XYZ file of C-alpha atoms in Angstrom:
145
model
C 107.193 110.003 74.441
C 110.198 108.555 75.262
C 112.117 105.103 74.281
C 112.397 103.885 77.856
C 109.324 105.573 79.074
C 107.262 104.056 76.193
C 108.988 100.406 76.778
C 108.274 100.936 80.783
C 104.267 101.678 79.746
C 103.864 98.464 77.557
C 105.656 96.503 80.395
C 102.976 98.082 82.470
C 99.829 96.935 80.277
C 101.488 93.686 79.377
C 102.050 92.568 82.986
C 98.570 94.217 84.206
C 96.694 92.406 81.483
C 98.698 88.985 82.697
C 98.056 89.507 86.423
C 94.161 90.677 85.852
C 93.952 87.409 83.999
C 95.091 85.323 86.992
C 98.906 85.360 85.522
C 97.418 82.519 83.540
C 95.859 82.415 80.005
C 97.625 84.127 77.302
C 101.665 83.552 78.102
C 102.885 86.554 78.883
C 105.008 86.195 75.407
C 101.699 86.531 73.714
C 100.504 89.534 75.867
C 103.855 91.481 74.943
C 103.870 90.749 71.718
C 100.091 91.764 71.134
C 100.725 94.784 73.314
C 103.946 95.703 70.689
C 101.816 95.987 67.849
C 99.169 98.157 69.513
C 100.849 100.354 71.507
C 104.533 100.562 70.043
C 104.983 100.144 66.478
C 107.853 102.349 65.932
C 109.109 101.191 69.139
C 112.983 100.656 67.984
C 114.386 98.728 70.772
C 112.431 96.212 72.558
C 114.954 94.440 74.810
C 113.968 97.009 77.737
C 110.610 96.140 77.827
C 111.191 92.229 78.136
C 114.169 92.776 80.514
C 111.129 94.694 83.023
C 108.422 91.993 82.293
C 111.124 88.915 82.346
C 112.622 90.558 85.152
C 109.405 91.072 87.268
C 108.246 87.732 86.504
C 111.794 86.214 87.776
C 111.401 87.855 91.170
C 108.187 88.200 91.993
C 107.579 86.127 94.758
C 110.530 88.413 96.652
C 109.289 91.906 94.905
C 105.310 90.701 96.136
C 106.794 89.953 99.706
C 108.516 93.505 99.799
C 105.464 95.167 98.931
C 103.509 93.402 101.460
C 105.834 94.355 104.207
C 106.016 97.994 102.726
C 102.363 98.680 102.347
C 101.313 96.472 105.744
C 97.955 98.499 105.776
C 97.251 97.053 101.853
C 96.520 93.151 101.744
C 98.513 92.594 98.022
C 95.332 91.698 96.567
C 93.663 94.627 97.741
C 96.356 96.924 95.772
C 94.587 97.575 92.916
C 96.232 95.804 89.918
C 97.546 99.027 88.191
C 99.224 100.615 91.111
C 100.381 96.613 92.171
C 102.402 96.292 88.659
C 103.375 99.808 88.568
C 105.373 99.077 91.997
C 106.740 95.667 90.583
C 108.270 97.085 87.851
C 109.401 100.235 90.499
C 110.572 97.651 92.730
C 112.324 95.210 90.158
C 114.357 98.517 88.833
C 115.197 99.991 91.976
C 116.275 96.597 93.251
C 117.730 94.263 90.387
C 119.013 96.769 87.717
C 122.460 98.540 87.846
C 122.446 101.851 89.500
C 124.022 103.400 86.529
C 121.769 102.145 83.892
C 118.436 103.057 86.257
C 119.523 105.147 89.227
C 117.182 105.159 91.896
C 115.641 108.304 91.693
C 114.884 107.712 88.173
C 113.358 104.727 88.614
C 111.171 105.873 91.660
C 109.988 108.873 89.516
C 109.158 106.793 86.240
C 106.816 104.403 88.478
C 104.949 107.339 89.701
C 104.398 108.938 86.359
C 102.972 105.280 85.334
C 101.203 105.434 88.578
C 99.412 108.958 87.502
C 99.049 107.859 84.023
C 97.109 104.776 84.297
C 95.927 104.748 87.929
C 93.850 106.488 90.100
C 93.593 109.722 91.740
C 96.260 108.781 94.729
C 98.037 106.038 92.852
C 100.989 108.686 92.684
C 101.150 109.159 96.048
C 101.128 105.625 97.083
C 103.424 104.411 94.378
C 105.942 107.153 96.108
C 105.369 106.004 99.597
C 105.980 102.455 99.227
C 109.416 103.149 96.926
C 110.437 105.957 99.192
C 110.037 103.283 102.294
C 111.957 100.889 100.292
C 114.513 103.703 98.779
C 115.126 104.889 102.388
C 115.461 101.373 103.912
C 118.275 100.784 101.294
C 119.887 103.814 102.125
C 119.773 102.754 105.665
C 121.572 99.769 105.042
C 124.435 100.868 103.045
C 127.649 101.747 104.620
C 128.471 105.866 104.100
C 131.820 106.445 102.807
């Protein structure tokens, strides 16, 4: 598994656990460190995991608002915890990272792959639909050259 894909998987598992327990209990730092030991013992660069986890948490209200707006038929609390956290990671990468580091289509594709690996039967399509909608809105707002 590629290093950045493994990093996204660890970030997802950590955010899922943190979210599952009501964003309380163990601190996110403890959860991430435990998941490094369990799922990424040979992962050389842990910075990307921390960037994703902290970025999602720092921008959580804005990201969740975008999810609600982009999937109006699905109240946030009714979206499965896996799909909700895949969307959070995907939206963080899509909206808050440098496009040179993570091109938008890579962010979307990686989120879809996480959804397929960890989510349910329709998770990939759901994540694709929501992130595709947000990406299209970004494109519509970007002036053409």
